[in-house]
Each structure stands twice: as structure tokens, then as C-alpha cells.
Amino acid sequence: MTTIRKPVSVGIIGWPVSHSRSPLIHNYWIAKYGLSGNYSRLPIDPADNFETKIRDLVDRDFQGANVTIPHKEAAFAVSDELDSMAQKLGAVNLLSFEAGKIIGRNTDGYGFMAHLEAAASRYFNSDFKRKTVCLLGAGGATRAILAALADHGFELIHLCNRTRARAEEIAHLGAPSQVKIFDWEHRDLALEDAGLLINTTSLGMAGGLALDICLKGLSDDAIVYDIIYTPLETDLLKQAKARELLALDGLGMLLHQAVPSFEVWFGVRPDVTSDLYDLLVADLVGV
Ligand code: ATR
């Protein structure tokens, strides 16, 4: 007897969520794998009771949701069970409703690392993880990336943020890697001989301030990663390409962090393909 699976209802919770590309990614995979379901935008006003809104989704037979700003901490608080990364970060970006329980996970750091490994596999020898990583920023994305770097055995991380105290607050997430904190005005020193430079600040975003940094000190085979994807090619990545360094944009992280969500809800592990990347690039044109 064949079991007919009921359509899967999932979506993205945030405020605002109108800009989110997640519906494009997940609905592309739903169509590609011939599945039945829909991924929608689920705005939740921060003034509303978050838990009530989540219970309402459970009652409406949703299977789960992704969670973005400003609700990742509220999603953590509402979860009955958490994966180790969500526990470590105190933030949840993936909810699944399973057998009456709310399960919270965090896939942001996974998305970064999966993209890095896929795009830069030839760099992933033992020497690479021994080189310095220079990480700029101290926000939510920084926390996830710092924890992922530590989990993957990168030995030395130079953490550099405009507000030094915010860097100090999150440094413990880099354990057992060694984390050294640099003042913002010393960012050129922080990247000296680094094999990987990651920008997680908002500097370089379309319509915002530029990231003023000199890449001269980077190792000759360094990778430069900017988690920004509007624009796709930030000034930082232009500078990296001018030095013939591998330059990676934030679209890959967005695509890869979606993979475990889709797998949890639909039971199919989707592929991140160039077709999907191109679809998002086309959607971003003009942003
Ligand atoms: P997230 O969205 O990842 O949670 P966020 O909290 O919005 O990030 O933080 C944005 C990052 O960009 C922060 O590291 C911020 O530095 P501060 O911690 O000092 O606020 C950084 N940032 C924003 N504007 C900046 C500027 N003009 N110069 C340097 N850093 C800046």
C-alpha cells in the first residue's frame, strides 16, 4: 500500500521577511524533487507573543519554519529540544515540529562551512587550518561562524570588531581554537599572513558604508569571504580578485544553510546547484 504524504507547510519567520530569498530556494527544491508543499513568508511582529504564534503554526499543521532576525533568540526559548549548535549559540534558525515537540537547530555556521568546503575544497589540507583566520565583526552571523571554525579545527582566529567589548563577549564561542582580539583600527595587522579573511560586518552592503581595509598583508593563497550578497561583488571581493585571491560571496552560505532545513522537513537532501545559484542571482539583479 502506498502512503500518500500530506503537503508540507513551512516558511520563514522574521520581521520584516519581505526581502527573504528563502521561499525562492525552498520552492525551487519542492518543484525540482516533485514534492508536495509550500514555503511561505510568515511575518511575526516583535510586539506579538512569539510562543502563541508558534503554537498557532503547530495547530495549522505546519512542519516547521526557518527563523531570522529578530526572532532567533525567541525561537531558542520556545524550543523543547535543541541541537548542540543552537545550545552553544543561544539562537535557533530552524524549527521543526515533531511528535508534539518543538525542535530547535542552528544551521548558520554549517551553511558557511559547507559553502567554504564546496567552493574551496582544494585549499582544505592540514596547513590551511593551521593558518590564521581573520574574522571581522561580532554580530549573530559572526557568532555562528566563529563556533563553526572552532568545530572544524581552525587553530588561530583573529577577531576584530569596532566595539571591542562585543568581540570579547563572544570570544569563548571559538574554544578550543585560540582567539585573539584586535582593535578595529588594527584590522590590517589582524589579517597579517591570514589564510582566510571573513567579513561579517554590515560594511560594504548596498547603500551602506564601505569597508576600508588593505589586503596587502594577506597570505598569497588566502581566501576572502564576504557574507554580504547585496551586492554580490563587494569592494572587498573586488580587491581580493585584483590580488588574484579566491573571493567568495554570501549567497553560497544562504543556499547551504537551507539544505538541512529542507532535509528535516521533506526527507530529501537537496543539491546546491549552479542553476539555483543563477536563479538567485537573477532575482538579485537591480538590488
Ligand atoms: P548581525 O546581523 O550579524 O547580528 P549586527 O549586530 O547588525 O550583525 O552587527 C553588524 C556588525 O557590523 C557589527 O560587528 C558592527 O560593529 P559593532 O559591534 O561595533 O556595532 C559592524 N559595523 C556596523 N557598522 C560599522 C562601522 N561603521 N564600522 C565598523 N563596524 C561596523
Tab-separated table of N, CA, C and O in Angstrom, residues 14-93:
chain	number	residue	atom	x	y	z
A	14	GLY	N	10.158	36.056	10.506
A	14	GLY	CA	11.054	37.190	10.746
A	14	GLY	C	10.232	38.459	10.766
A	14	GLY	O	9.001	38.421	10.705
A	15	TRP	N	10.925	39.585	10.858
A	15	TRP	CA	10.250	40.885	10.804
A	15	TRP	C	11.263	41.937	10.420
A	15	TRP	O	12.092	42.267	11.243
A	16	PRO	N	11.319	42.398	9.193
A	16	PRO	CA	10.421	42.022	8.108
A	16	PRO	C	10.922	40.746	7.415
A	16	PRO	O	12.079	40.361	7.617
A	17	VAL	N	10.103	40.121	6.566
A	17	VAL	CA	10.554	38.960	5.796
A	17	VAL	C	10.347	39.143	4.298
A	17	VAL	O	10.615	38.237	3.516
A	18	SER	N	9.871	40.343	3.921
A	18	SER	CA	9.546	40.558	2.502
A	18	SER	C	10.780	40.411	1.608
A	18	SER	O	10.669	40.035	0.440
A	19	HIS	N	11.969	40.679	2.154
A	19	HIS	CA	13.197	40.633	1.359
A	19	HIS	C	13.776	39.216	1.264
A	19	HIS	O	14.715	38.974	0.526
A	20	SER	N	13.226	38.280	2.043
A	20	SER	CA	13.857	36.963	2.159
A	20	SER	C	13.848	36.184	0.843
A	20	SER	O	12.840	36.129	0.145
A	21	ARG	N	14.987	35.568	0.541
A	21	ARG	CA	15.095	34.726	-0.667
A	21	ARG	C	14.811	33.262	-0.348
A	21	ARG	O	14.833	32.416	-1.240
A	22	SER	N	14.560	32.952	0.921
A	22	SER	CA	14.352	31.551	1.290
A	22	SER	C	13.166	30.905	0.558
A	22	SER	O	13.256	29.741	0.149
A	23	PRO	N	12.016	31.627	0.358
A	23	PRO	CA	10.922	30.992	-0.391
A	23	PRO	C	11.355	30.560	-1.802
A	23	PRO	O	10.979	29.479	-2.274
A	24	LEU	N	12.180	31.391	-2.437
A	24	LEU	CA	12.654	31.064	-3.791
A	24	LEU	C	13.460	29.761	-3.769
A	24	LEU	O	13.284	28.877	-4.623
A	25	ILE	N	14.334	29.632	-2.773
A	25	ILE	CA	15.207	28.448	-2.679
A	25	ILE	C	14.368	27.186	-2.424
A	25	ILE	O	14.469	26.192	-3.143
A	26	HIS	N	13.535	27.239	-1.382
A	26	HIS	CA	12.807	26.025	-0.986
A	26	HIS	C	11.729	25.637	-2.008
A	26	HIS	O	11.534	24.452	-2.291
A	27	ASN	N	11.044	26.637	-2.570
A	27	ASN	CA	10.009	26.297	-3.558
A	27	ASN	C	10.637	25.754	-4.850
A	27	ASN	O	10.041	24.917	-5.540
A	28	TYR	N	11.860	26.198	-5.150
A	28	TYR	CA	12.606	25.634	-6.292
A	28	TYR	C	12.862	24.143	-6.041
A	28	TYR	O	12.634	23.296	-6.914
A	29	TRP	N	13.316	23.812	-4.815
A	29	TRP	CA	13.611	22.405	-4.498
A	29	TRP	C	12.323	21.571	-4.451
A	29	TRP	O	12.309	20.428	-4.887
A	30	ILE	N	11.228	22.153	-3.921
A	30	ILE	CA	9.959	21.416	-3.866
A	30	ILE	C	9.560	20.996	-5.292
A	30	ILE	O	9.213	19.835	-5.544
A	31	ALA	N	9.670	21.949	-6.230
A	31	ALA	CA	9.318	21.648	-7.627
A	31	ALA	C	10.316	20.661	-8.230
A	31	ALA	O	9.932	19.676	-8.866
A	32	LYS	N	11.601	20.885	-7.984
A	32	LYS	CA	12.644	20.042	-8.586
A	32	LYS	C	12.508	18.579	-8.175
A	32	LYS	O	12.703	17.679	-8.991
A	33	TYR	N	12.195	18.338	-6.908
A	33	TYR	CA	12.124	16.959	-6.410
A	33	TYR	C	10.686	16.406	-6.461
A	33	TYR	O	10.422	15.325	-5.928
A	34	GLY	N	9.770	17.146	-7.106
A	34	GLY	CA	8.401	16.654	-7.303
A	34	GLY	C	7.660	16.440	-5.996
A	34	GLY	O	6.874	15.494	-5.872
A	35	LEU	N	7.897	17.312	-5.010
A	35	LEU	CA	7.275	17.139	-3.692
A	35	LEU	C	6.026	18.003	-3.586
A	35	LEU	O	5.811	18.932	-4.379
A	36	SER	N	5.244	17.717	-2.571
A	36	SER	CA	4.020	18.473	-2.374
A	36	SER	C	4.185	19.330	-1.128
A	36	SER	O	4.414	18.813	-0.033
A	37	GLY	N	4.090	20.632	-1.308
A	37	GLY	CA	4.258	21.510	-0.154
A	37	GLY	C	4.434	22.940	-0.572
A	37	GLY	O	4.440	23.266	-1.769
A	38	ASN	N	4.573	23.796	0.413
A	38	ASN	CA	4.749	25.219	0.128
A	38	ASN	C	5.570	25.872	1.233
A	38	ASN	O	5.418	25.553	2.406
A	39	TYR	N	6.441	26.777	0.804
A	39	TYR	CA	7.281	27.533	1.737
A	39	TYR	C	6.870	28.996	1.617
A	39	TYR	O	7.007	29.613	0.562
A	40	SER	N	6.331	29.562	2.698
A	40	SER	CA	5.768	30.919	2.610
A	40	SER	C	6.484	31.890	3.552
A	40	SER	O	7.292	31.489	4.385
A	41	ARG	N	6.139	33.155	3.420
A	41	ARG	CA	6.651	34.178	4.341
A	41	ARG	C	5.722	34.266	5.537
A	41	ARG	O	4.501	34.359	5.366
A	42	LEU	N	6.292	34.238	6.734
A	42	LEU	CA	5.481	34.242	7.954
A	42	LEU	C	5.943	35.385	8.870
A	42	LEU	O	6.674	35.172	9.837
A	43	PRO	N	5.525	36.621	8.533
A	43	PRO	CA	5.961	37.743	9.367
A	43	PRO	C	5.388	37.645	10.779
A	43	PRO	O	4.197	37.357	10.939
A	44	ILE	N	6.223	37.835	11.785
A	44	ILE	CA	5.737	37.919	13.173
A	44	ILE	C	6.230	39.225	13.770
A	44	ILE	O	7.450	39.467	13.880
A	45	ASP	N	5.292	40.068	14.119
A	45	ASP	CA	5.599	41.366	14.726
A	45	ASP	C	6.251	41.124	16.090
A	45	ASP	O	5.707	40.356	16.900
A	46	PRO	N	7.410	41.761	16.361
A	46	PRO	CA	8.069	41.575	17.659
A	46	PRO	C	7.157	41.946	18.828
A	46	PRO	O	7.379	41.487	19.956
A	47	ALA	N	6.121	42.766	18.565
A	47	ALA	CA	5.195	43.149	19.648
A	47	ALA	C	4.238	42.004	19.997
A	47	ALA	O	3.608	42.007	21.059
A	48	ASP	N	4.130	41.010	19.112
A	48	ASP	CA	3.218	39.877	19.372
A	48	ASP	C	3.881	38.838	20.271
A	48	ASP	O	5.104	38.795	20.391
A	49	ASN	N	3.056	37.956	20.841
A	49	ASN	CA	3.585	36.882	21.667
A	49	ASN	C	4.120	35.778	20.743
A	49	ASN	O	3.361	35.129	20.025
A	50	PHE	N	5.434	35.566	20.775
A	50	PHE	CA	6.082	34.656	19.827
A	50	PHE	C	5.590	33.221	20.013
A	50	PHE	O	5.252	32.533	19.050
A	51	GLU	N	5.512	32.802	21.266
A	51	GLU	CA	5.120	31.417	21.536
A	51	GLU	C	3.700	31.122	21.021
A	51	GLU	O	3.454	30.076	20.426
A	52	THR	N	2.788	32.081	21.234
A	52	THR	CA	1.414	31.896	20.744
A	52	THR	C	1.407	31.730	19.231
A	52	THR	O	0.688	30.880	18.677
A	53	LYS	N	2.229	32.527	18.554
A	53	LYS	CA	2.290	32.463	17.087
A	53	LYS	C	2.834	31.106	16.628
A	53	LYS	O	2.381	30.549	15.622
A	54	ILE	N	3.820	30.580	17.367
A	54	ILE	CA	4.397	29.281	17.002
A	54	ILE	C	3.375	28.164	17.239
A	54	ILE	O	3.183	27.284	16.393
A	55	ARG	N	2.689	28.216	18.395
A	55	ARG	CA	1.659	27.198	18.685
A	55	ARG	C	0.567	27.231	17.609
A	55	ARG	O	0.012	26.206	17.241
A	56	ASP	N	0.292	28.424	17.100
A	56	ASP	CA	-0.703	28.569	16.043
A	56	ASP	C	-0.242	27.838	14.768
A	56	ASP	O	-1.044	27.162	14.104
A	57	LEU	N	1.059	27.928	14.455
A	57	LEU	CA	1.582	27.208	13.281
A	57	LEU	C	1.466	25.700	13.488
A	57	LEU	O	1.118	24.950	12.570
A	58	VAL	N	1.762	25.244	14.722
A	58	VAL	CA	1.644	23.813	15.030
A	58	VAL	C	0.183	23.379	14.816
A	58	VAL	O	-0.084	22.366	14.157
A	59	ASP	N	-0.753	24.179	15.328
A	59	ASP	CA	-2.187	23.854	15.193
A	59	ASP	C	-2.628	23.841	13.730
A	59	ASP	O	-3.548	23.114	13.361
A	60	ARG	N	-1.956	24.678	12.927
A	60	ARG	CA	-2.317	24.739	11.497
A	60	ARG	C	-1.577	23.669	10.686
A	60	ARG	O	-1.548	23.723	9.467
A	61	ASP	N	-0.964	22.719	11.386
A	61	ASP	CA	-0.307	21.571	10.729
A	61	ASP	C	0.965	21.921	9.977
A	61	ASP	O	1.338	21.220	9.021
A	62	PHE	N	1.608	23.005	10.366
A	62	PHE	CA	2.917	23.302	9.788
A	62	PHE	C	3.928	22.270	10.286
A	62	PHE	O	3.780	21.736	11.395
A	63	GLN	N	4.956	21.994	9.477
A	63	GLN	CA	6.001	21.055	9.901
A	63	GLN	C	7.182	21.779	10.538
A	63	GLN	O	8.051	21.145	11.131
A	64	GLY	N	7.221	23.100	10.387
A	64	GLY	CA	8.327	23.848	10.981
A	64	GLY	C	8.507	25.170	10.270
A	64	GLY	O	7.648	25.586	9.480
A	65	ALA	N	9.642	25.826	10.547
A	65	ALA	CA	9.925	27.120	9.917
A	65	ALA	C	11.379	27.477	10.104
A	65	ALA	O	12.025	27.016	11.052
A	66	ASN	N	11.870	28.292	9.197
A	66	ASN	CA	13.148	28.955	9.435
A	66	ASN	C	12.860	30.228	10.219
A	66	ASN	O	11.750	30.761	10.171
A	67	VAL	N	13.873	30.699	10.918
A	67	VAL	CA	13.699	31.886	11.749
A	67	VAL	C	14.848	32.847	11.470
A	67	VAL	O	16.013	32.447	11.450
A	68	THR	N	14.480	34.102	11.219
A	68	THR	CA	15.521	35.108	11.023
A	68	THR	C	15.285	36.283	11.973
A	68	THR	O	14.417	36.232	12.850
A	69	ILE	N	16.099	37.320	11.790
A	69	ILE	CA	16.076	38.497	12.658
A	69	ILE	C	14.660	39.063	12.784
A	69	ILE	O	13.968	39.154	11.770
A	70	PRO	N	14.146	39.415	13.943
A	70	PRO	CA	14.822	39.471	15.250
A	70	PRO	C	14.409	38.320	16.176
A	70	PRO	O	14.446	38.494	17.382
A	71	HIS	N	14.037	37.162	15.623
A	71	HIS	CA	13.371	36.143	16.447
A	71	HIS	C	14.218	34.923	16.800
A	71	HIS	O	13.696	33.947	17.329
A	72	LYS	N	15.518	34.930	16.467
A	72	LYS	CA	16.309	33.701	16.682
A	72	LYS	C	16.438	33.331	18.162
A	72	LYS	O	16.478	32.155	18.509
A	73	GLU	N	16.489	34.333	19.027
A	73	GLU	CA	16.595	34.051	20.478
A	73	GLU	C	15.234	33.587	21.017
A	73	GLU	O	15.168	32.700	21.864
A	74	ALA	N	14.154	34.179	20.507
A	74	ALA	CA	12.811	33.758	20.941
A	74	ALA	C	12.545	32.319	20.498
A	74	ALA	O	11.929	31.531	21.224
A	75	ALA	N	13.051	31.964	19.318
A	75	ALA	CA	12.879	30.586	18.822
A	75	ALA	C	13.669	29.613	19.692
A	75	ALA	O	13.228	28.480	19.937
A	76	PHE	N	14.812	30.064	20.158
A	76	PHE	CA	15.608	29.254	21.092
A	76	PHE	C	14.794	29.006	22.366
A	76	PHE	O	14.688	27.873	22.847
A	77	ALA	N	14.188	30.065	22.874
A	77	ALA	CA	13.455	29.975	24.151
A	77	ALA	C	12.225	29.071	24.054
A	77	ALA	O	11.855	28.416	25.033
A	78	VAL	N	11.630	29.003	22.885
A	78	VAL	CA	10.376	28.263	22.727
A	78	VAL	C	10.621	26.769	22.420
A	78	VAL	O	9.704	25.950	22.486
A	79	SER	N	11.873	26.413	22.132
A	79	SER	CA	12.176	25.026	21.719
A	79	SER	C	12.169	24.067	22.903
A	79	SER	O	12.712	24.374	23.966
A	80	ASP	N	11.590	22.875	22.693
A	80	ASP	CA	11.618	21.830	23.728
A	80	ASP	C	12.948	21.092	23.707
A	80	ASP	O	13.418	20.622	24.739
A	81	GLU	N	13.525	20.943	22.501
A	81	GLU	CA	14.830	20.276	22.365
A	81	GLU	C	15.684	21.083	21.422
A	81	GLU	O	15.163	21.717	20.502
A	82	LEU	N	17.018	21.040	21.652
A	82	LEU	CA	17.934	21.867	20.862
A	82	LEU	C	19.107	21.025	20.376
A	82	LEU	O	19.559	20.129	21.097
A	83	ASP	N	19.630	21.323	19.185
A	83	ASP	CA	20.867	20.647	18.786
A	83	ASP	C	22.036	21.375	19.455
A	83	ASP	O	21.869	22.440	20.075
A	84	SER	N	23.241	20.790	19.354
A	84	SER	CA	24.368	21.317	20.136
A	84	SER	C	24.729	22.739	19.695
A	84	SER	O	25.100	23.582	20.515
A	85	MET	N	24.609	23.021	18.383
A	85	MET	CA	24.992	24.352	17.905
A	85	MET	C	24.005	25.413	18.406
A	85	MET	O	24.417	26.504	18.815
A	86	ALA	N	22.721	25.097	18.406
A	86	ALA	CA	21.721	26.045	18.912
A	86	ALA	C	21.965	26.302	20.402
A	86	ALA	O	21.889	27.444	20.871
A	87	GLN	N	22.303	25.230	21.120
A	87	GLN	CA	22.589	25.383	22.557
A	87	GLN	C	23.774	26.307	22.776
A	87	GLN	O	23.760	27.174	23.627
A	88	LYS	N	24.801	26.098	21.965
A	88	LYS	CA	26.025	26.887	22.107
A	88	LYS	C	25.779	28.364	21.791
A	88	LYS	O	26.272	29.247	22.478
A	89	LEU	N	24.978	28.610	20.743
A	89	LEU	CA	24.792	29.985	20.270
A	89	LEU	C	23.631	30.696	20.962
A	89	LEU	O	23.525	31.914	20.894
A	90	GLY	N	22.741	29.938	21.595
A	90	GLY	CA	21.570	30.568	22.211
A	90	GLY	C	20.632	31.140	21.162
A	90	GLY	O	19.868	32.073	21.428
A	91	ALA	N	20.688	30.577	19.956
A	91	ALA	CA	19.881	31.098	18.847
A	91	ALA	C	19.480	29.943	17.935
A	91	ALA	O	20.271	29.026	17.716
A	92	VAL	N	18.264	30.015	17.406
A	92	VAL	CA	17.713	28.961	16.550
A	92	VAL	C	17.288	29.567	15.220
A	92	VAL	O	16.614	30.599	15.192
A	93	ASN	N	17.709	28.954	14.107
A	93	ASN	CA	17.223	29.425	12.801
A	93	ASN	C	16.408	28.357	12.077
A	93	ASN	O	15.955	28.578	10.956
